[in-house]
Short mmCIF file of C-alpha atoms and ligand atoms in Angstrom, two decimals:
data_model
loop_
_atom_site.label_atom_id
_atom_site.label_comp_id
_atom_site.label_asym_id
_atom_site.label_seq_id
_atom_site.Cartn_x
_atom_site.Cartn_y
_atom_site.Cartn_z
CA UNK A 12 39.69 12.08 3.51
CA UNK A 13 38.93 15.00 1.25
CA UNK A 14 38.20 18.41 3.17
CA UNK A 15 37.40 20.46 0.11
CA UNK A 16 34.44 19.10 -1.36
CA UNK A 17 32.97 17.79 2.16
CA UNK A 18 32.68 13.93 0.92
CA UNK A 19 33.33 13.10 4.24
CA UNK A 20 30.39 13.91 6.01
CA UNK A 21 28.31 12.32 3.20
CA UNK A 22 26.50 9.19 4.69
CA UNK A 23 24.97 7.12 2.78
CA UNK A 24 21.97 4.71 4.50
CA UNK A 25 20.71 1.56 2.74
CA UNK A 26 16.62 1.63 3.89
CA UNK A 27 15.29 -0.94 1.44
CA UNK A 28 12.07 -0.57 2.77
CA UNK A 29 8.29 -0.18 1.48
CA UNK A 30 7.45 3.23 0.80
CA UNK A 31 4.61 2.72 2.62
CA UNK A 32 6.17 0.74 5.63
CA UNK A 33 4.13 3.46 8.30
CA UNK A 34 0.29 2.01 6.25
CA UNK A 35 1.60 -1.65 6.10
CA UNK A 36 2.02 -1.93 9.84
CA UNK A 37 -1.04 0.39 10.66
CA UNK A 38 -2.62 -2.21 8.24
CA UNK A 39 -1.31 -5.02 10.31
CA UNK A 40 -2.76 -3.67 13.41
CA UNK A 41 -6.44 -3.57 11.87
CA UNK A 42 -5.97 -7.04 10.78
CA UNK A 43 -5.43 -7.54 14.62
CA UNK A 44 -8.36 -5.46 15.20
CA UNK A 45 -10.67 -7.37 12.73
CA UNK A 46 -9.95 -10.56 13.74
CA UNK A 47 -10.16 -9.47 17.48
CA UNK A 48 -14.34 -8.76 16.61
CA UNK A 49 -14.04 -12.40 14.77
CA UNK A 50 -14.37 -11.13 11.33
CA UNK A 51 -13.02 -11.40 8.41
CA UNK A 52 -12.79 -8.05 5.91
CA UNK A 53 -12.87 -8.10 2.09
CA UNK A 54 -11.97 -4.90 0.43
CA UNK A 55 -14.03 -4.17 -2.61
CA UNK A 56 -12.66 -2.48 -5.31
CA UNK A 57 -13.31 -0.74 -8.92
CA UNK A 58 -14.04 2.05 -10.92
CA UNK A 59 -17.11 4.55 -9.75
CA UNK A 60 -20.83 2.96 -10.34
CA UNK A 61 -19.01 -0.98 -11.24
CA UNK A 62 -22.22 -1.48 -8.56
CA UNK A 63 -20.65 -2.05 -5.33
CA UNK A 64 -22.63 -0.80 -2.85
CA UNK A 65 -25.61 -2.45 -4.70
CA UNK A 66 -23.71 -5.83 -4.54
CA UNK A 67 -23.59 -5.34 -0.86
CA UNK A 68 -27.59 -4.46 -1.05
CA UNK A 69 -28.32 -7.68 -2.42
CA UNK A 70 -25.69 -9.73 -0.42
CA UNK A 71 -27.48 -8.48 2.95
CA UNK A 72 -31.24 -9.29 0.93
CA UNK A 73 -29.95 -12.34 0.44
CA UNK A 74 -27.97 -13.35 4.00
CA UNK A 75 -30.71 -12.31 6.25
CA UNK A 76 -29.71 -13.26 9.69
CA UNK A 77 -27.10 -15.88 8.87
CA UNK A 78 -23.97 -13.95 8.91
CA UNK A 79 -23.53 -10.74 10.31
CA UNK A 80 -22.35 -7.61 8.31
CA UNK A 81 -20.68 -4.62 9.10
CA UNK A 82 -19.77 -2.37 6.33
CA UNK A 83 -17.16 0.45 6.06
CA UNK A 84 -17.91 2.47 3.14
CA UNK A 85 -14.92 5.11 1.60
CA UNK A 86 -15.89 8.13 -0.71
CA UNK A 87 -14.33 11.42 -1.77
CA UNK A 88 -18.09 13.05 -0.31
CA UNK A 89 -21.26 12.26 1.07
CA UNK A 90 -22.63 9.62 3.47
CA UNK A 91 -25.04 8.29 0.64
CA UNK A 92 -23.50 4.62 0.08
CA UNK A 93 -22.97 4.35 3.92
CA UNK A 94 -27.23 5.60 4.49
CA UNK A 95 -27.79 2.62 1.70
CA UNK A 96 -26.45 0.41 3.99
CA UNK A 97 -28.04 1.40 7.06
CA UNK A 98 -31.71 1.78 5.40
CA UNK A 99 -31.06 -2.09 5.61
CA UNK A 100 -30.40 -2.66 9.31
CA UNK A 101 -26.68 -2.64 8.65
CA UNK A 102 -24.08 -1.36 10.39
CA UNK A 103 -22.46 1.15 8.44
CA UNK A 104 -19.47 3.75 8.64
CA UNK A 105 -18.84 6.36 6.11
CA UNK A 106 -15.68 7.22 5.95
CA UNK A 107 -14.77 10.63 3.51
CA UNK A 108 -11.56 11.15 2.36
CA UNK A 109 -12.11 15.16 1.01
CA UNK A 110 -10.42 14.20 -2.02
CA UNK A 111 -7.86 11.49 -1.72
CA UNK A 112 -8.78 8.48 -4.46
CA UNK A 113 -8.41 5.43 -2.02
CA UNK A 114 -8.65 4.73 1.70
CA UNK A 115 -5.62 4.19 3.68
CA UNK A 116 -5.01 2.40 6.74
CA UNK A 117 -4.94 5.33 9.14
CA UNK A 118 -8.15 6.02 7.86
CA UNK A 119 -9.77 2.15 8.16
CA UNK A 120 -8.21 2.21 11.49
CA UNK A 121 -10.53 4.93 12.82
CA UNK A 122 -13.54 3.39 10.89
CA UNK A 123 -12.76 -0.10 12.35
CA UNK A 124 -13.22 1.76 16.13
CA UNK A 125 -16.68 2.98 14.65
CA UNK A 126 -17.93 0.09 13.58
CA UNK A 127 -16.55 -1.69 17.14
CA UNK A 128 -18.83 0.53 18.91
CA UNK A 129 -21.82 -0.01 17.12
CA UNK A 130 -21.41 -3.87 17.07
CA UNK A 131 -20.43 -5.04 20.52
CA UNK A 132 -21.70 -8.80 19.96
CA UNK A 133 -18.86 -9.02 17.19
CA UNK A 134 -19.12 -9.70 13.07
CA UNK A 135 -18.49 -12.02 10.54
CA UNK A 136 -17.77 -10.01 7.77
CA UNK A 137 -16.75 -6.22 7.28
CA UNK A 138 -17.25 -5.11 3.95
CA UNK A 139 -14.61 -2.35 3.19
CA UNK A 140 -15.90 -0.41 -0.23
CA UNK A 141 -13.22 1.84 -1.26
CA UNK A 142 -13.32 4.78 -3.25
CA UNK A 143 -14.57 4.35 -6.88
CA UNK A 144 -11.11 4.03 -8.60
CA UNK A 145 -9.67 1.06 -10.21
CA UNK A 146 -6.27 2.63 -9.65
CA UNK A 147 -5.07 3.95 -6.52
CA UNK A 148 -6.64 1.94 -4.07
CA UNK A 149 -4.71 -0.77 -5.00
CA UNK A 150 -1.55 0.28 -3.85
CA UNK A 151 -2.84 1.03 0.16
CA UNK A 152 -3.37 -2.20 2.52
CA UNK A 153 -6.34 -1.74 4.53
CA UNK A 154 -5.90 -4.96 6.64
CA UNK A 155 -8.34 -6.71 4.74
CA UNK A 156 -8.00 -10.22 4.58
CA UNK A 157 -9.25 -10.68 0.58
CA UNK A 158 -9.25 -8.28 -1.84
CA UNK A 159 -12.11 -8.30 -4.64
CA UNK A 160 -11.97 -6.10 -7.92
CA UNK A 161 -15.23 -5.89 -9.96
CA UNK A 162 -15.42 -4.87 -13.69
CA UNK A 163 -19.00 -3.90 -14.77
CA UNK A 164 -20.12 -4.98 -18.17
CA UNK A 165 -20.54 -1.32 -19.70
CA UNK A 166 -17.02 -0.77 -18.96
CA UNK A 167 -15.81 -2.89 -21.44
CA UNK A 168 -13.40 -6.20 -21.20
CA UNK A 169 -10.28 -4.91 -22.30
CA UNK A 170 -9.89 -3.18 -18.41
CA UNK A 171 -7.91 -5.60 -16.72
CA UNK A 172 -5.27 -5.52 -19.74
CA UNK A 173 -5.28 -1.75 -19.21
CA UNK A 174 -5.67 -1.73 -15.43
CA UNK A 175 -3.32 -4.88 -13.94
CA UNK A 176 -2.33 -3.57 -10.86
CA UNK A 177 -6.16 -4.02 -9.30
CA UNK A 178 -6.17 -7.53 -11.09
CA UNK A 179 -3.05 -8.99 -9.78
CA UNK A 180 -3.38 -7.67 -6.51
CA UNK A 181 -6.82 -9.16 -5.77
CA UNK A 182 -7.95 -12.80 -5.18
CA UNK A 183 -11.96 -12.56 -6.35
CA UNK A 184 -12.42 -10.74 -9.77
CA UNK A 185 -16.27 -10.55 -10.05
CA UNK A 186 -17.95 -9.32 -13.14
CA UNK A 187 -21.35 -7.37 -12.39
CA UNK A 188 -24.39 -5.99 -14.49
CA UNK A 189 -24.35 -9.22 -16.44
CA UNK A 190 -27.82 -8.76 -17.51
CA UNK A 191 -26.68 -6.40 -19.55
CA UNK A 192 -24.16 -8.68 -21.97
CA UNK A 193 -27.13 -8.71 -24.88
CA UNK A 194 -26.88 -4.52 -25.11
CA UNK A 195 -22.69 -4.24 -24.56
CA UNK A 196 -19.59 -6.22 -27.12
CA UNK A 197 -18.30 -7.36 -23.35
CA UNK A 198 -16.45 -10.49 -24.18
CA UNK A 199 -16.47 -13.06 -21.16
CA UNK A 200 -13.63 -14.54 -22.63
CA UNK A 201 -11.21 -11.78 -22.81
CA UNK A 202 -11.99 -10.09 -19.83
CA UNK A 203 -11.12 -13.81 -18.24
CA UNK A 204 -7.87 -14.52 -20.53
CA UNK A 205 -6.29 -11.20 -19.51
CA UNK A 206 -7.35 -11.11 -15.88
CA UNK A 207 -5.85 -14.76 -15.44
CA UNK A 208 -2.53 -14.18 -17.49
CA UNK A 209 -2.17 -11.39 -15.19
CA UNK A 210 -3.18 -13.22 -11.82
CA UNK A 211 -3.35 -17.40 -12.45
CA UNK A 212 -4.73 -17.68 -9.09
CA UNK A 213 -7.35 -15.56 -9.47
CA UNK A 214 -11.29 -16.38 -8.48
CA UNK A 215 -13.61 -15.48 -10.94
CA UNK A 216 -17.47 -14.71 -10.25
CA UNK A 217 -19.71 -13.32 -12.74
CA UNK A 218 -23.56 -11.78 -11.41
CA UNK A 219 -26.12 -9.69 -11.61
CA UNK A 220 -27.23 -7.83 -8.54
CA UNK A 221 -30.47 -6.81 -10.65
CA UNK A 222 -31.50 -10.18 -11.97
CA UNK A 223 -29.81 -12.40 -9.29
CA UNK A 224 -27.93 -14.56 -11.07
CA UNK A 225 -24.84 -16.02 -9.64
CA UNK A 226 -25.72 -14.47 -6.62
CA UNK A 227 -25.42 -18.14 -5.27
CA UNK A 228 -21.50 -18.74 -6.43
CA UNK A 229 -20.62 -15.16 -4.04
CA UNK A 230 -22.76 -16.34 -1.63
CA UNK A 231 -21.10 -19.21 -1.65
CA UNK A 232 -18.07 -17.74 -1.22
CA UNK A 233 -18.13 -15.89 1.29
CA UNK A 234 -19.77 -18.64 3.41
CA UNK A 235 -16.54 -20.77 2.97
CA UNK A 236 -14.35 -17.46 3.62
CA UNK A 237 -16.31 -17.48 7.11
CA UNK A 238 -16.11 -20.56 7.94
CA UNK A 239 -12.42 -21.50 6.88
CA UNK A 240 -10.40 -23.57 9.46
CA UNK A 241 -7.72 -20.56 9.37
CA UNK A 242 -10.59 -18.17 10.55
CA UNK A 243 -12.18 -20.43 13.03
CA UNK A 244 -8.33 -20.66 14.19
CA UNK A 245 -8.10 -16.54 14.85
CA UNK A 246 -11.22 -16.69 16.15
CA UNK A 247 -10.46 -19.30 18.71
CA UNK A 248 -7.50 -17.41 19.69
CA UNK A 249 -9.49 -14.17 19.70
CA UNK B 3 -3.49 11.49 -7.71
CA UNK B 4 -2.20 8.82 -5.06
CA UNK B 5 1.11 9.40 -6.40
CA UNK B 6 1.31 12.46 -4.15
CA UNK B 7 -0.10 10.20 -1.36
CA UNK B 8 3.13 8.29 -1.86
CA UNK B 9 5.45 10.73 -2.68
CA UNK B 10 4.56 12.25 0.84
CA UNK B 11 5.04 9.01 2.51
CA UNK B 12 8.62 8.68 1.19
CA UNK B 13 9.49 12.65 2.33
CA UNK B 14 8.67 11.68 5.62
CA UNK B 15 10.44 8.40 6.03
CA UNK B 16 13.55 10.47 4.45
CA UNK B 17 13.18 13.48 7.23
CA UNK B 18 12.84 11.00 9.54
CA UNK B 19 15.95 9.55 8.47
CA UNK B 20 17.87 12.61 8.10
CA UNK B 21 16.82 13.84 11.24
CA UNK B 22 17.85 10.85 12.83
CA UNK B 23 21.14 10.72 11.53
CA UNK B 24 21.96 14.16 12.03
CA UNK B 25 22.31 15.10 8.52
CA UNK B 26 21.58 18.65 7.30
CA UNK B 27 20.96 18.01 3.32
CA UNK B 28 19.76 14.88 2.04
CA UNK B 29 21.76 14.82 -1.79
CA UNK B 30 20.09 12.09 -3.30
CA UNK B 31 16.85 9.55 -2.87
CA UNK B 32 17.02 6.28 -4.69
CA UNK B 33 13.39 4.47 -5.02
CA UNK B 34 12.44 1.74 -6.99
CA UNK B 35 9.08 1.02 -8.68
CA UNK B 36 7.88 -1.49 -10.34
CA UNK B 37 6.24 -2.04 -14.14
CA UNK B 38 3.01 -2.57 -12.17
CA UNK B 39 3.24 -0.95 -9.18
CA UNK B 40 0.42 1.59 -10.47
CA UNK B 41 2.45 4.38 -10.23
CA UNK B 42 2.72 6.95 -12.85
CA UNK B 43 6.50 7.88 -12.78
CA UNK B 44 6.40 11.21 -14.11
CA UNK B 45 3.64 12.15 -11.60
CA UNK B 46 5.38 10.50 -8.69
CA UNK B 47 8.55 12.56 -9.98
CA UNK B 48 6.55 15.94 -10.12
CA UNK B 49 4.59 15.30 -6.64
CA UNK B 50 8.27 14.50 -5.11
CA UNK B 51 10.17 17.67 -6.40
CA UNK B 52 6.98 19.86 -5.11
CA UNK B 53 6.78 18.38 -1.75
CA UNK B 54 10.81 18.26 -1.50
CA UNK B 55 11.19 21.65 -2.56
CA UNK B 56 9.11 23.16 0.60
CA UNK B 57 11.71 21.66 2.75
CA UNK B 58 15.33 23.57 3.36
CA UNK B 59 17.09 20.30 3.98
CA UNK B 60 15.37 18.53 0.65
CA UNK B 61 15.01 21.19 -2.10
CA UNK B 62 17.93 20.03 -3.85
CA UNK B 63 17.62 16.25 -3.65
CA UNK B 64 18.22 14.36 -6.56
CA UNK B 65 15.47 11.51 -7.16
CA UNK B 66 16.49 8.37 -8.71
CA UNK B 67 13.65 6.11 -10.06
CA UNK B 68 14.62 2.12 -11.13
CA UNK B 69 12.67 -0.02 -12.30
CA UNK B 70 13.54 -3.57 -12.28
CA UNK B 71 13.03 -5.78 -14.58
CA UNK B 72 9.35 -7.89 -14.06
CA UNK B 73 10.43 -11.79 -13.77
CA UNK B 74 7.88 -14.59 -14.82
CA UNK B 75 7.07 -18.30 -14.00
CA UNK B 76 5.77 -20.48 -16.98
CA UNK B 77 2.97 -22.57 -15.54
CA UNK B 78 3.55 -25.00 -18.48
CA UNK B 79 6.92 -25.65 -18.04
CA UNK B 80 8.24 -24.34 -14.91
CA UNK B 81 10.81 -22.56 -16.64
CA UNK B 82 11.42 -18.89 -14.98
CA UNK B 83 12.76 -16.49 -16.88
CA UNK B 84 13.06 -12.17 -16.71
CA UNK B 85 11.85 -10.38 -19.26
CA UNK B 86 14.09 -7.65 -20.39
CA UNK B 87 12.90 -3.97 -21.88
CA UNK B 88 8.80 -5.57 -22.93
CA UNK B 89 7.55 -5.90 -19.03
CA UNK B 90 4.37 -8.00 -20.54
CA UNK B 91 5.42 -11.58 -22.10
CA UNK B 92 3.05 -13.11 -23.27
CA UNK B 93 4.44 -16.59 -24.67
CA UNK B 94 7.38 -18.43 -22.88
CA UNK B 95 10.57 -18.49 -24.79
CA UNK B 96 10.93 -22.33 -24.08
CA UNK B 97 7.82 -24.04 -24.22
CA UNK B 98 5.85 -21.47 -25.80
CA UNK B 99 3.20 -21.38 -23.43
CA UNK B 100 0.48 -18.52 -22.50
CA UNK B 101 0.33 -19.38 -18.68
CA UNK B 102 3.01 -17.12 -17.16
CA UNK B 103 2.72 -15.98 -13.85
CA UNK B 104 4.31 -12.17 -13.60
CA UNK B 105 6.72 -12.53 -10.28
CA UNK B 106 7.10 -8.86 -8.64
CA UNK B 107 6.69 -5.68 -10.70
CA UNK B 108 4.80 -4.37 -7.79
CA UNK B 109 7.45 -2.89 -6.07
CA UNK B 110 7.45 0.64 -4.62
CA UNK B 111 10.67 0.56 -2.28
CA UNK B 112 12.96 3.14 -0.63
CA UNK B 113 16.25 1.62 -1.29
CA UNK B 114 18.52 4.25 -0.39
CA UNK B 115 19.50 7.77 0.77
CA UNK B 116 22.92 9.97 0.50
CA UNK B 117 23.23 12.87 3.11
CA UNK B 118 25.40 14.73 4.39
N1 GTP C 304 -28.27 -3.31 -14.91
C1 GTP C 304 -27.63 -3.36 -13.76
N2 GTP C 304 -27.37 -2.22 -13.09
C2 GTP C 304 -26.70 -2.29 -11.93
C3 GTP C 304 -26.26 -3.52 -11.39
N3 GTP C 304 -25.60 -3.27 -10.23
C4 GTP C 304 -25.64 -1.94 -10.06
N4 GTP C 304 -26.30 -1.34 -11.07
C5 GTP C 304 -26.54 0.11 -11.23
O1 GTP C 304 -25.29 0.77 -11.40
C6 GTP C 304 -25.33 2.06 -10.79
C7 GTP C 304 -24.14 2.23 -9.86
O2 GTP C 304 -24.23 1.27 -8.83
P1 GTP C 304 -23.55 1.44 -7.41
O3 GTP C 304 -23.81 0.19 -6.66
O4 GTP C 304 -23.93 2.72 -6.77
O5 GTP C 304 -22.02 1.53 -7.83
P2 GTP C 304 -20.74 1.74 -6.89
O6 GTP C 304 -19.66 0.89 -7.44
O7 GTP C 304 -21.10 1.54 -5.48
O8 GTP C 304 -20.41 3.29 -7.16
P3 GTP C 304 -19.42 4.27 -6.34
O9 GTP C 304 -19.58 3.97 -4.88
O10 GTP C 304 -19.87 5.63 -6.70
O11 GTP C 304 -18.03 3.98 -6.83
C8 GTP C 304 -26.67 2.16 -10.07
O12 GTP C 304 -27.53 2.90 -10.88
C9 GTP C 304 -27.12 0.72 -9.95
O13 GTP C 304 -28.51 0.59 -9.95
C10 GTP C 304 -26.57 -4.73 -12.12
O14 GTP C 304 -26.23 -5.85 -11.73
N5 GTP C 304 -27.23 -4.57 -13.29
MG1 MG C 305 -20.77 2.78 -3.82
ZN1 ZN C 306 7.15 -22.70 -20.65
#
């Protein structure tokens, strides 16, 4: 034992353990809490203005009464995505972060109780837009149960080369604002190479939320997510 | 800026710790993140050292960043393989292929802490 340089009272712990261990299991406890109201969440993900909240405009236009929505929104400020949502007969929480780039648990946790209150008959889906930011928000489980990252057309097809982590991450990578390809050098095939040599598995959806098309392949989509045998499963249990 | 997000997770997982294990100085942090775990290293460094320094038992910790190396899958082939200092392959050494799958990289792990 050596007494003069104190060696002895060093201790050394091996934690191996996520940084973010305390948001994984408060994420694991809204996935509880989701399934509980017999939903399933997606969390929706990309830089500011990719069109988001006006994909979620013209997914409830087109739904109607045949699933019902909740939506938690995220932002830095304002309740204006959140009010877009409502102006539609939607259930809608705005959650503000004051700054931080990307929800967290904790945070979905307390929006989840929200959006419980206003919706005692249950959901199918909860919509979880985080903040516009095709960086950070990847890194923070929400509890979602599918992630989707969309890449607008004016934003160019070299992003998910020079933004993976979003890419690889997610299982949906949809491609908005299509009716604008003839004014933008977006290459479909690029975009598509690098997202898939980054994530194989991925699901790829391209649309316009102005012009409606391939509205039907997310609509599509998200009628299978809801009625998968794994979800009728939780729901049963639920 | 979620690196200070993170970097204020891992201080309070290591006072936690320390506290819990009696320990007056924490000497050293080891972490590891990965090639594309999103995390801007310098930033994550800087965000550490300024939320470490407020603390008496932390303003000397030393923190140690690996990264390990990203390992792929060759769809083609099947043949796995780690890629060394380049993180992004893009063609498999044996077949040649395009169709890797990147294994990991996302990592953002505590992996160990010296106190005393
Ligand atoms: N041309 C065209 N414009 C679109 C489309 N979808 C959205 N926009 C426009 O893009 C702008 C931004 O759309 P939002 O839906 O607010 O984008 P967002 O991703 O919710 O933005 P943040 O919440 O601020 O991150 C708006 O002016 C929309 O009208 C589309 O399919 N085509
Ligand atoms: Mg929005
Ligand atoms: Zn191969």
């Amino acid at each position: 034992m050596c007494e003069e340089c104190g060696c002895a009272n060093r201790k050394i712990l091996h934690v191996n353990k996520a940084v973010l261990a305390a948001n994984d299991a408060m994420a694991g406890l809204n996935r509880k809490r989701i399934e509980a109201m017999g939903a399933v969440a997606i969390n929706l993900m990309s830089s500011p203005g990719s069109g988001k909240t006006t994909l979620l405009e013209k997914t409830i236009d087109l739904v109607g009464d045949s699933l019902k929505i909740g939506v938690i929104e995220g932002d830095i400020e304002t309740d204006r995505d959140a009010a877009r949502i409502r102006a539609r007969g939607i259930p809608a929480v705005q959650l503000t972060t004051g700054g931080a780039c990307h929800l967290d648990a904790p945070l979905v946790h307390r929006g989840l109780y929200e959006l419980e209150v206003q919706t005692p008959c249950g959901l199918d889906i909860i919509f979880i837009e985080n903040v516009g930011n095709l960086v950070c928000p990847a890194s923070f489980s929400l509890g979602e149960h599918k992630r989707v990252v969309l890449l607008s057309v004016p934003e160019g097809s070299d992003k998910p080369a020079k933004y993976p982590r979003a890419f690889m991450g997610s299982q949906v990578f949809v491609i908005t604002k299509t009716d604008l390809m003839p004014y933008f050098d977006f290459s479909l095939a690029e975009a598509e190479k690098e997202a898939l040599r980054l994530n194989p598995r991925l699901n790829i959806l391209c649309l316009s939320s102005v012009n409606g098309d391939g509205m039907d392949g997310w609509i599509d989509y998200l009628n299978k997510l809801v009625n998968s045998p794994a979800r009728t499963r939780a729901r049963v249990v639920a | 800026m979620h690196e200070l997000s993170l970097a204020q997770a891992l201080i309070d997982e290591v006072l936690r710790l320390s506290a819990e294990h009696g320990a007056k100085k924490v000497l050293r942090v080891d972490v590891m993140i990965g090639a594309f775990s999103g995390v801007v290293q310098d930033s994550f460094r800087f965000c550490f050292e300024t939320l470490a320094s407020a603390c008496e038992s932390t303003v000397d910790t030393a923190l140690m960043i690996e990264t390990p190396p990203v390992s792929y899958l060759c769809i083609g082939c099947g043949h796995a393989f780690k890629a060394d200092k380049d993180m992004r392959v893009v063609i498999c050494p044996s077949c040649h292929g395009g169709e890797l799958f990147p294994q990991g990289g996302d990592e953002l792990l505590l992996v160990r802490i010296e106190m005393e």
